[in-house]
Tab-separated table of C-alpha atoms in Angstrom:
chain	number	residue	atom	x	y	z
A	3	MET	CA	-18.098	30.172	55.264
A	4	LYS	CA	-15.146	28.594	53.494
A	5	ALA	CA	-15.106	25.764	56.009
A	6	ARG	CA	-18.809	25.169	55.409
A	7	HIS	CA	-18.397	24.908	51.607
A	8	THR	CA	-15.291	22.708	51.570
A	9	PRO	CA	-16.999	19.380	52.406
A	10	ARG	CA	-19.570	19.986	49.655
A	11	THR	CA	-16.941	20.921	47.011
A	12	ARG	CA	-14.798	17.810	47.410
A	13	PRO	CA	-17.542	15.291	46.481
A	14	LEU	CA	-18.464	17.459	43.503
A	15	VAL	CA	-14.848	17.451	42.285
A	16	ALA	CA	-14.611	13.703	42.864
A	17	LEU	CA	-17.887	13.116	41.023
A	18	THR	CA	-16.724	15.244	38.084
A	19	GLY	CA	-13.472	13.310	37.908
A	20	LEU	CA	-15.329	10.006	38.000
A	21	ALA	CA	-17.633	11.152	35.195
A	22	LEU	CA	-14.612	12.130	33.119
A	23	VAL	CA	-13.006	8.743	33.671
A	24	LEU	CA	-16.239	6.980	32.722
A	25	LEU	CA	-16.553	9.140	29.622
A	26	LEU	CA	-13.021	8.287	28.560
A	27	LEU	CA	-13.649	4.619	29.182
A	28	ALA	CA	-17.008	4.565	27.383
A	29	PRO	CA	-15.672	3.680	23.895
A	30	SER	CA	-13.710	0.694	25.205
A	31	VAL	CA	-16.656	-0.489	27.284
A	32	ALA	CA	-18.903	-0.270	24.222
A	33	ALA	CA	-16.332	-2.120	22.148
A	34	ALA	CA	-16.039	-4.797	24.810
A	35	GLY	CA	-19.816	-5.182	24.849
A	36	LEU	CA	-19.904	-5.596	21.090
A	37	LYS	CA	-17.138	-8.175	21.271
A	38	ASP	CA	-19.194	-10.223	23.704
A	39	ARG	CA	-22.279	-9.977	21.510
A	40	ILE	CA	-20.344	-11.118	18.420
A	41	ALA	CA	-18.908	-14.068	20.338
A	42	ALA	CA	-22.357	-14.951	21.679
A	43	THR	CA	-23.870	-14.750	18.190
A	44	LEU	CA	-21.295	-17.145	16.772
A	45	ALA	CA	-21.808	-19.535	19.689
A	46	ARG	CA	-25.596	-19.388	19.377
A	47	HIS	CA	-25.329	-20.556	15.758
A	48	GLY	CA	-22.801	-23.243	16.620
A	49	MET	CA	-20.106	-21.554	14.510
A	50	ALA	CA	-17.573	-20.464	17.127
A	51	GLY	CA	-15.386	-23.546	16.733
A	52	PRO	CA	-11.814	-23.898	15.448
A	53	GLY	CA	-12.852	-23.668	11.790
A	54	THR	CA	-14.063	-20.082	12.153
A	55	SER	CA	-12.008	-16.913	11.764
A	56	VAL	CA	-13.505	-13.448	12.206
A	57	ALA	CA	-12.022	-9.964	12.159
A	58	VAL	CA	-13.841	-6.627	12.441
A	59	HIS	CA	-12.274	-3.171	12.262
A	60	ASP	CA	-13.743	0.302	12.729
A	61	LEU	CA	-12.422	2.458	9.879
A	62	THR	CA	-13.990	5.591	11.360
A	63	ALA	CA	-12.538	5.231	14.856
A	64	LYS	CA	-9.418	3.461	13.549
A	65	ARG	CA	-9.531	0.611	16.036
A	66	SER	CA	-10.070	-3.120	16.146
A	67	VAL	CA	-13.559	-4.197	17.145
A	68	TYR	CA	-13.231	-7.979	17.280
A	69	HIS	CA	-10.973	-10.780	16.161
A	70	LEU	CA	-11.065	-14.546	16.429
A	71	ARG	CA	-8.273	-16.686	14.968
A	72	GLN	CA	-7.615	-13.890	12.496
A	73	SER	CA	-4.139	-15.150	11.579
A	74	VAL	CA	-5.161	-18.713	10.644
A	75	LEU	CA	-4.907	-19.467	6.921
A	76	ARG	CA	-8.336	-20.356	5.563
A	77	LEU	CA	-9.867	-21.483	2.293
A	78	PRO	CA	-11.445	-18.211	1.055
A	79	ALA	CA	-13.635	-19.563	-1.780
A	80	SER	CA	-14.907	-16.571	-3.781
A	81	ASN	CA	-13.530	-14.080	-1.273
A	82	GLN	CA	-10.466	-14.572	-3.481
A	83	LYS	CA	-12.227	-12.316	-6.001
A	84	LEU	CA	-11.644	-9.386	-3.638
A	85	VAL	CA	-7.920	-9.753	-4.292
A	86	THR	CA	-8.445	-10.095	-8.047
A	87	ALA	CA	-10.709	-7.042	-8.225
A	88	ALA	CA	-8.385	-4.857	-6.169
A	89	ALA	CA	-5.303	-5.912	-8.140
A	90	ALA	CA	-7.113	-5.273	-11.435
A	91	LEU	CA	-8.124	-1.753	-10.388
A	92	ASP	CA	-4.579	-1.050	-9.277
A	93	ALA	CA	-3.009	-2.313	-12.508
A	94	TRP	CA	-5.499	-0.866	-14.991
A	95	SER	CA	-8.043	1.835	-14.162
A	96	ALA	CA	-11.773	1.977	-13.577
A	97	ASP	CA	-12.362	3.147	-17.147
A	98	PHE	CA	-10.046	0.621	-18.803
A	99	ARG	CA	-11.609	-1.392	-21.635
A	100	PHE	CA	-10.466	-4.754	-22.967
A	101	SER	CA	-10.008	-5.076	-26.710
A	102	THR	CA	-10.415	-7.568	-29.537
A	103	GLN	CA	-8.865	-6.697	-32.895
A	104	LEU	CA	-9.765	-7.491	-36.488
A	105	PHE	CA	-7.049	-7.599	-39.163
A	106	ILE	CA	-7.182	-8.278	-42.893
A	107	ALA	CA	-4.536	-9.716	-45.211
A	108	ALA	CA	-1.872	-7.341	-46.490
A	109	ALA	CA	-3.364	-7.346	-49.996
A	110	GLY	CA	-6.312	-5.411	-48.609
A	111	ILE	CA	-9.703	-5.096	-50.302
A	112	ASP	CA	-9.854	-4.954	-54.092
A	113	ASP	CA	-12.317	-2.998	-56.222
A	114	GLU	CA	-14.802	-5.861	-56.119
A	115	GLY	CA	-14.802	-5.983	-52.320
A	116	VAL	CA	-12.702	-9.122	-52.166
A	117	ILE	CA	-10.097	-9.804	-49.482
A	118	ARG	CA	-7.619	-12.145	-51.157
A	119	GLY	CA	-6.382	-13.932	-48.100
A	120	ASP	CA	-7.420	-14.323	-44.482
A	121	VAL	CA	-8.996	-12.121	-41.844
A	122	TYR	CA	-7.642	-12.368	-38.303
A	123	LEU	CA	-9.368	-12.113	-34.958
A	124	ARG	CA	-6.893	-11.348	-32.161
A	125	GLY	CA	-8.014	-11.514	-28.543
A	126	PHE	CA	-6.582	-9.659	-25.573
A	127	GLY	CA	-8.513	-11.346	-22.800
A	128	ASP	CA	-11.882	-9.608	-22.999
A	129	PRO	CA	-14.007	-11.804	-20.702
A	130	THR	CA	-17.238	-10.206	-21.909
A	131	LEU	CA	-17.061	-10.455	-25.723
A	132	SER	CA	-20.438	-11.904	-26.589
A	133	THR	CA	-23.508	-11.996	-28.772
A	134	LYS	CA	-26.402	-9.607	-28.167
A	135	SER	CA	-28.625	-12.404	-26.910
A	136	PHE	CA	-25.981	-13.508	-24.403
A	137	GLN	CA	-25.511	-9.896	-23.259
A	138	ARG	CA	-29.200	-9.501	-22.536
A	139	ARG	CA	-29.396	-12.835	-20.771
A	140	ARG	CA	-26.122	-12.724	-18.855
A	141	TRP	CA	-24.664	-9.257	-18.581
A	142	ASN	CA	-27.530	-6.780	-18.678
A	143	MET	CA	-24.976	-4.298	-20.023
A	144	GLU	CA	-23.517	-3.178	-23.330
A	145	THR	CA	-20.126	-4.718	-24.031
A	146	GLY	CA	-18.095	-6.130	-26.906
A	147	ASP	CA	-20.428	-7.549	-29.592
A	148	ILE	CA	-19.117	-9.980	-32.210
A	149	GLN	CA	-21.626	-8.634	-34.728
A	150	ASP	CA	-19.672	-5.361	-34.782
A	151	PHE	CA	-16.893	-7.089	-36.743
A	152	VAL	CA	-19.414	-8.019	-39.418
A	153	ARG	CA	-20.731	-4.468	-39.539
A	154	ARG	CA	-17.203	-3.131	-39.950
A	155	LEU	CA	-16.360	-5.409	-42.878
A	156	ARG	CA	-19.658	-4.640	-44.570
A	157	GLY	CA	-18.974	-0.954	-44.034
A	158	LEU	CA	-15.654	-1.395	-45.818
A	159	GLY	CA	-17.498	-2.910	-48.759
A	160	VAL	CA	-16.256	-6.469	-48.290
A	161	THR	CA	-18.226	-9.043	-50.283
A	162	ARG	CA	-15.876	-12.011	-50.152
A	163	ILE	CA	-12.950	-13.449	-48.213
A	164	THR	CA	-10.984	-15.981	-50.235
A	165	GLY	CA	-9.294	-17.359	-47.137
A	166	ARG	CA	-10.710	-17.913	-43.662
A	167	VAL	CA	-11.130	-16.386	-40.237
A	168	VAL	CA	-7.957	-17.031	-38.221
A	169	ALA	CA	-8.152	-17.044	-34.413
A	170	ASP	CA	-5.113	-15.586	-32.615
A	171	GLU	CA	-5.222	-16.334	-28.885
A	172	GLY	CA	-1.497	-15.974	-28.277
A	173	TYR	CA	-1.866	-13.206	-25.687
A	174	PHE	CA	-2.521	-15.941	-23.091
A	175	ASP	CA	-0.902	-19.324	-22.633
A	176	ALA	CA	-2.683	-22.444	-23.874
A	177	ALA	CA	-3.951	-23.655	-20.478
A	178	ARG	CA	-7.741	-23.944	-20.525
A	179	ARG	CA	-8.060	-24.642	-16.813
A	180	VAL	CA	-6.180	-23.756	-13.658
A	181	ALA	CA	-3.670	-26.384	-12.574
A	182	GLY	CA	-4.797	-28.161	-9.441
A	183	TRP	CA	-8.518	-27.546	-9.792
A	184	ARG	CA	-10.552	-30.452	-8.461
A	185	PRO	CA	-12.901	-32.192	-10.914
A	186	GLY	CA	-15.912	-31.039	-8.918
A	187	VAL	CA	-15.335	-27.346	-9.687
A	188	LEU	CA	-14.781	-27.629	-13.454
A	189	ALA	CA	-18.471	-27.078	-14.181
A	190	TYR	CA	-18.278	-23.616	-12.609
A	191	CYS	CA	-15.891	-22.035	-15.133
A	192	GLY	CA	-15.555	-22.296	-18.897
A	193	PRO	CA	-12.295	-22.960	-20.788
A	194	LEU	CA	-9.919	-20.002	-20.646
A	195	SER	CA	-8.534	-18.176	-23.663
A	196	ALA	CA	-7.420	-14.711	-24.743
A	197	LEU	CA	-10.100	-14.968	-27.440
A	198	THR	CA	-13.439	-16.199	-26.212
A	199	LEU	CA	-17.116	-15.633	-26.910
A	200	ASN	CA	-19.999	-15.919	-24.439
A	201	GLU	CA	-17.659	-17.095	-21.663
A	202	GLY	CA	-16.907	-20.220	-23.664
A	203	CYS	CA	-20.550	-21.317	-23.676
A	204	GLY	CA	-21.880	-23.121	-26.727
A	205	ALA	CA	-25.318	-22.936	-28.307
A	206	ASN	CA	-26.552	-25.892	-26.239
A	207	GLY	CA	-25.569	-24.256	-22.960
A	208	GLY	CA	-22.489	-26.414	-22.353
A	209	TYR	CA	-18.875	-25.321	-22.674
A	210	VAL	CA	-17.025	-25.470	-25.981
A	211	ALA	CA	-13.721	-27.353	-26.114
A	212	ASP	CA	-11.863	-24.625	-28.019
A	213	PRO	CA	-13.129	-21.104	-27.222
A	214	ALA	CA	-10.903	-19.275	-29.727
A	215	LEU	CA	-11.922	-21.507	-32.607
A	216	ALA	CA	-15.549	-21.260	-31.498
A	217	ALA	CA	-15.315	-17.454	-31.673
A	218	ALA	CA	-13.856	-17.654	-35.186
A	219	ASN	CA	-16.618	-20.069	-36.165
A	220	ALA	CA	-19.259	-17.705	-34.818
A	221	LEU	CA	-17.808	-14.826	-36.829
A	222	THR	CA	-17.656	-16.975	-39.971
A	223	ARG	CA	-21.323	-17.899	-39.627
A	224	ARG	CA	-22.326	-14.289	-39.149
A	225	LEU	CA	-20.273	-13.111	-42.111
A	226	ARG	CA	-21.959	-15.660	-44.351
A	227	ALA	CA	-25.378	-14.748	-42.968
A	228	ALA	CA	-24.642	-11.132	-43.884
A	229	GLY	CA	-23.857	-12.139	-47.468
A	230	ILE	CA	-20.062	-12.112	-47.193
A	231	ARG	CA	-18.634	-15.309	-48.651
A	232	VAL	CA	-15.820	-16.983	-46.717
A	233	GLY	CA	-13.637	-19.483	-48.567
A	234	SER	CA	-12.448	-21.857	-45.859
A	235	ALA	CA	-13.197	-23.114	-42.361
A	236	PRO	CA	-11.700	-21.168	-39.440
A	237	ALA	CA	-8.316	-22.084	-37.990
A	238	HIS	CA	-5.838	-21.135	-35.303
A	239	GLY	CA	-2.968	-18.871	-36.253
A	240	VAL	CA	-0.975	-15.720	-35.587
A	241	VAL	CA	-1.589	-12.291	-37.037
A	242	PRO	CA	1.301	-11.630	-39.457
A	243	ALA	CA	3.242	-8.401	-39.159
A	244	THR	CA	2.073	-7.415	-42.642
A	245	ALA	CA	-1.651	-7.613	-41.812
A	246	THR	CA	-3.718	-4.433	-41.551
A	247	LEU	CA	-5.733	-3.544	-38.459
A	248	VAL	CA	-9.207	-2.463	-39.552
A	249	TYR	CA	-11.228	-2.530	-36.341
A	250	THR	CA	-10.891	-2.734	-32.557
A	251	GLU	CA	-13.867	-3.801	-30.483
A	252	ARG	CA	-13.935	-2.524	-26.892
A	253	SER	CA	-15.500	-4.080	-23.839
A	254	ALA	CA	-17.506	-2.355	-21.163
A	255	THR	CA	-15.367	-0.456	-18.638
A	256	LEU	CA	-13.516	-2.315	-15.906
A	257	ARG	CA	-15.829	-0.754	-13.300
A	258	GLN	CA	-18.774	-2.425	-15.079
A	259	VAL	CA	-16.904	-5.689	-15.520
A	260	LEU	CA	-16.091	-5.822	-11.790
A	261	VAL	CA	-19.769	-5.423	-10.941
A	262	ARG	CA	-20.514	-8.384	-13.193
A	263	MET	CA	-17.723	-10.360	-11.532
A	264	ASN	CA	-18.328	-9.626	-7.856
A	265	ARG	CA	-22.078	-9.314	-7.420
A	266	PRO	CA	-23.073	-12.651	-9.027
A	267	SER	CA	-19.594	-14.107	-8.328
A	268	ASP	CA	-18.612	-14.834	-11.931
A	269	ASN	CA	-15.668	-17.244	-11.939
A	270	TYR	CA	-14.879	-16.881	-15.627
A	271	ILE	CA	-14.338	-13.131	-15.462
A	272	ALA	CA	-12.071	-13.537	-12.439
A	273	GLU	CA	-9.860	-16.105	-14.157
A	274	GLU	CA	-9.624	-14.063	-17.357
A	275	LEU	CA	-8.677	-10.967	-15.356
A	276	LEU	CA	-5.916	-12.828	-13.535
A	277	LYS	CA	-4.432	-14.104	-16.800
A	278	GLY	CA	-4.755	-10.595	-18.198
A	279	LEU	CA	-2.758	-9.242	-15.269
A	280	GLY	CA	-0.051	-11.781	-16.015
A	281	ALA	CA	0.023	-10.846	-19.699
A	282	GLY	CA	0.004	-7.106	-19.131
A	283	PHE	CA	2.111	-6.742	-16.003
A	284	GLY	CA	3.831	-10.090	-15.454
A	285	ALA	CA	6.030	-12.507	-17.341
A	286	ARG	CA	3.274	-14.020	-19.501
A	287	GLY	CA	-0.464	-14.514	-19.868
A	288	SER	CA	-0.727	-17.332	-17.368
A	289	THR	CA	-2.582	-17.864	-14.123
A	290	ALA	CA	0.704	-18.189	-12.219
A	291	ALA	CA	2.049	-14.921	-13.636
A	292	GLY	CA	-1.210	-13.168	-12.782
A	293	ALA	CA	-1.034	-14.540	-9.251
A	294	GLY	CA	2.436	-13.027	-8.995
A	295	VAL	CA	1.049	-9.618	-9.983
A	296	ALA	CA	-1.702	-9.957	-7.370
A	297	GLN	CA	0.848	-10.893	-4.710
A	298	ARG	CA	2.962	-7.847	-5.554
A	299	PHE	CA	-0.132	-5.701	-5.201
A	300	LEU	CA	-0.842	-7.115	-1.738
A	301	ARG	CA	2.716	-6.451	-0.617
A	302	SER	CA	2.596	-2.906	-1.982
A	303	SER	CA	-0.567	-2.453	0.101
A	304	GLY	CA	1.294	-3.370	3.276
A	305	ILE	CA	0.206	-7.022	3.350
A	306	ASP	CA	3.334	-9.155	3.530
A	307	ALA	CA	1.921	-12.470	4.753
A	308	GLY	CA	-1.263	-14.432	5.225
A	309	PHE	CA	-2.045	-15.358	1.635
A	310	ARG	CA	-1.501	-17.996	-1.024
A	311	ILE	CA	-2.902	-17.290	-4.488
A	312	ARG	CA	-3.533	-20.110	-6.944
A	313	ASP	CA	-6.332	-18.648	-9.061
A	314	GLY	CA	-8.490	-15.561	-9.502
A	315	SER	CA	-11.933	-16.911	-8.693
A	316	GLY	CA	-11.480	-18.910	-5.510
A	317	LEU	CA	-12.339	-22.284	-7.045
A	318	SER	CA	-8.934	-23.693	-6.116
A	319	TYR	CA	-8.710	-25.484	-2.790
A	320	GLU	CA	-5.064	-24.392	-2.660
A	321	ASN	CA	-5.918	-20.708	-2.165
A	322	LYS	CA	-5.410	-19.442	1.361
A	323	LEU	CA	-6.189	-16.134	3.083
A	324	THR	CA	-6.385	-15.095	6.712
A	325	ALA	CA	-9.204	-12.945	8.058
A	326	ARG	CA	-6.568	-10.378	8.979
A	327	THR	CA	-5.320	-10.280	5.368
A	328	VAL	CA	-8.836	-9.752	4.030
A	329	LEU	CA	-9.465	-7.021	6.603
A	330	LYS	CA	-6.218	-5.244	5.703
A	331	LEU	CA	-7.097	-5.500	2.011
A	332	LEU	CA	-10.527	-3.956	2.608
A	333	GLY	CA	-8.907	-1.192	4.618
A	334	ALA	CA	-6.270	-0.524	1.958
A	335	CYS	CA	-8.967	-0.331	-0.724
A	336	SER	CA	-10.923	2.181	1.376
A	337	ARG	CA	-7.970	4.581	1.190
A	338	ARG	CA	-7.626	4.408	-2.585
A	339	PRO	CA	-9.098	7.054	-4.918
A	340	ASP	CA	-11.034	4.312	-6.728
A	341	PHE	CA	-12.631	3.000	-3.526
A	342	ALA	CA	-16.146	3.889	-4.698
A	343	VAL	CA	-15.622	1.653	-7.739
A	344	PHE	CA	-14.393	-1.257	-5.635
A	345	ARG	CA	-17.146	-0.890	-3.039
A	346	SER	CA	-19.938	-0.537	-5.593
A	347	SER	CA	-18.870	-3.791	-7.272
A	348	LEU	CA	-19.906	-5.731	-4.166
A	349	ALA	CA	-23.334	-7.251	-3.608
A	350	VAL	CA	-25.726	-5.297	-1.374
A	351	ALA	CA	-27.422	-7.210	1.427
A	352	GLY	CA	-31.063	-7.937	0.637
A	353	VAL	CA	-30.854	-6.139	-2.712
A	354	ASN	CA	-28.748	-7.810	-5.398
A	355	GLY	CA	-26.193	-10.406	-6.401
A	356	THR	CA	-25.412	-13.314	-4.126
A	357	LEU	CA	-26.812	-11.350	-1.155
A	358	LYS	CA	-30.195	-10.607	-2.718
A	359	HIS	CA	-32.039	-13.039	-0.463
A	360	ARG	CA	-29.918	-12.575	2.655
A	361	MET	CA	-30.411	-10.181	5.597
A	362	ARG	CA	-33.709	-8.875	4.213
A	363	GLY	CA	-35.677	-6.777	6.669
A	364	THR	CA	-32.653	-6.164	8.913
A	365	ALA	CA	-30.453	-3.168	9.630
A	366	ALA	CA	-27.905	-4.663	7.239
A	367	ALA	CA	-30.295	-4.681	4.261
A	368	GLY	CA	-29.403	-1.979	1.740
A	369	ASN	CA	-26.420	-1.214	3.947
A	370	ALA	CA	-23.810	-3.983	4.002
A	371	ARG	CA	-21.766	-4.490	0.841
A	372	ALA	CA	-19.854	-7.726	0.771
A	373	LYS	CA	-18.389	-10.625	-1.160
A	374	THR	CA	-19.683	-14.089	-0.486
A	375	GLY	CA	-17.697	-17.279	-0.917
A	376	THR	CA	-18.944	-20.850	-0.998
A	377	LEU	CA	-17.331	-24.234	-1.571
A	378	ASN	CA	-18.141	-27.586	0.000
A	379	ALA	CA	-15.595	-26.874	2.720
A	380	ALA	CA	-15.904	-23.088	2.989
A	381	SER	CA	-18.413	-20.321	3.559
A	382	CYS	CA	-17.143	-16.756	3.761
A	383	LEU	CA	-18.488	-13.209	3.878
A	384	SER	CA	-16.322	-10.091	3.880
A	385	GLY	CA	-17.005	-6.438	3.218
A	386	TYR	CA	-18.244	-3.143	4.638
A	387	VAL	CA	-21.174	-2.119	6.835
A	388	THR	CA	-22.291	1.177	8.374
A	389	THR	CA	-23.247	1.153	12.060
A	390	ALA	CA	-26.212	2.885	13.696
A	391	ASN	CA	-23.980	5.810	14.686
A	392	GLY	CA	-22.477	6.207	11.219
A	393	HIS	CA	-19.189	4.356	11.605
A	394	THR	CA	-17.853	2.324	8.687
A	395	LEU	CA	-16.737	-1.161	9.685
A	396	THR	CA	-14.810	-3.722	7.687
A	397	PHE	CA	-15.449	-7.369	8.451
A	398	ALA	CA	-14.045	-10.710	7.341
A	399	ILE	CA	-15.793	-13.944	8.298
A	400	LEU	CA	-14.070	-17.086	7.004
A	401	MET	CA	-15.589	-20.425	7.973
A	402	ASN	CA	-14.030	-23.740	6.971
A	403	GLY	CA	-14.966	-27.329	7.734
A	404	SER	CA	-15.226	-30.783	6.251
A	405	PRO	CA	-18.100	-31.025	5.896
A	406	LEU	CA	-19.289	-27.480	6.595
A	407	PRO	CA	-22.956	-26.772	7.417
A	408	ILE	CA	-23.343	-24.029	4.789
A	409	ALA	CA	-26.833	-22.872	5.791
A	410	ARG	CA	-25.838	-22.563	9.436
A	411	ALA	CA	-22.623	-20.778	8.523
A	412	GLN	CA	-24.497	-18.248	6.395
A	413	ALA	CA	-27.059	-17.690	9.144
A	414	ALA	CA	-24.243	-16.955	11.583
A	415	GLN	CA	-22.590	-14.568	9.130
A	416	ASP	CA	-25.849	-12.722	8.524
A	417	ALA	CA	-26.501	-12.437	12.243
A	418	VAL	CA	-23.041	-11.002	12.891
A	419	VAL	CA	-23.295	-8.437	10.089
A	420	THR	CA	-26.793	-7.436	11.230
A	421	LEU	CA	-25.447	-7.013	14.751
A	422	LEU	CA	-22.689	-4.768	13.414
A	423	ALA	CA	-25.221	-2.682	11.487
A	424	ARG	CA	-27.265	-2.146	14.672
A	425	SER	CA	-24.269	-1.394	16.868
A	426	ARG	CA	-22.915	1.925	18.157
A	427	PRO	CA	-19.210	1.225	18.688
């Protein structure tokens, strides 16, 4: 009987062993299949050439899914904002609020409601200080309102200011633009200052030359409209040590500010944040000092190479990131306690921000959260997507060229991310 059963048992054991081997190999086979499909997708769109870098990682399974030239330094365009946002969250906190302070002359307010001297407006880099009309049009959120300074002075019984409104923007350096920006990008960011109103936009829609003085002018006009007489025209200056702080206006929280920066890709907010990092955690309120803070953050996150930071927004053609660096940054952010804040600041495919009209009707719609990036020579898309079997993937797609077919690049990016959303790695 034993002899009769032996020949039948051996094939069964062999078959079981083969099944076990196939089961163990299944994940790698699936991964290999996905790699081929990503490569084919890039080739089909004509975007597999030397100007393209791609990296995809499975955070759930903790393994690489795909990479193509992931260590080549690329122009990141607005993918640079991922670095700025992550560094800002690390340095401050999700609930941090920027401030703008109002001081009055040491003599104070007399019995007739007169301030015999100046009032001072001191800025600390709030990128969202604005008028109500600008908030409704631009922000769609409550943030620092210049009219609150008027309400405060009226509440204190002020009827007259013998001096003027003095603008103190000394928290930042005097540079209005980032050194090295090409003339073609200047229209995409207003003049920088620690004290600014409406992102440096004037009443006619163009940029003002002097944002701090423009803010002081706006306050002067509103004080006069409220019946508070102001003796002189606004001027630049420094808050004296003897002045009295009477009011501090707070911005929306950093979590809200990051949404307004990343989803529509707001360059002004990004540049103000970088200068703010320099002022608060670096040597001074300059772009270079802020870049140093951002670089320290990357190194503390285990990213020692593959980056060059020249601004906060990505407008500079001197910025450089590798796809591997972006992927490691996204992974590092996913392990932080404030990851939900970082992730929710990103545009959602087919829903909002710069991705509102992309990937609609696909598996990526309402799923992928990512940061776009576009310059004449760059088109990038990096972020997170959930696969059909529930895995979370990070992806970085950096495409450079001169010239670069932007529409074709974006179509390739969308196709890759949709493929990832449909996959089962």
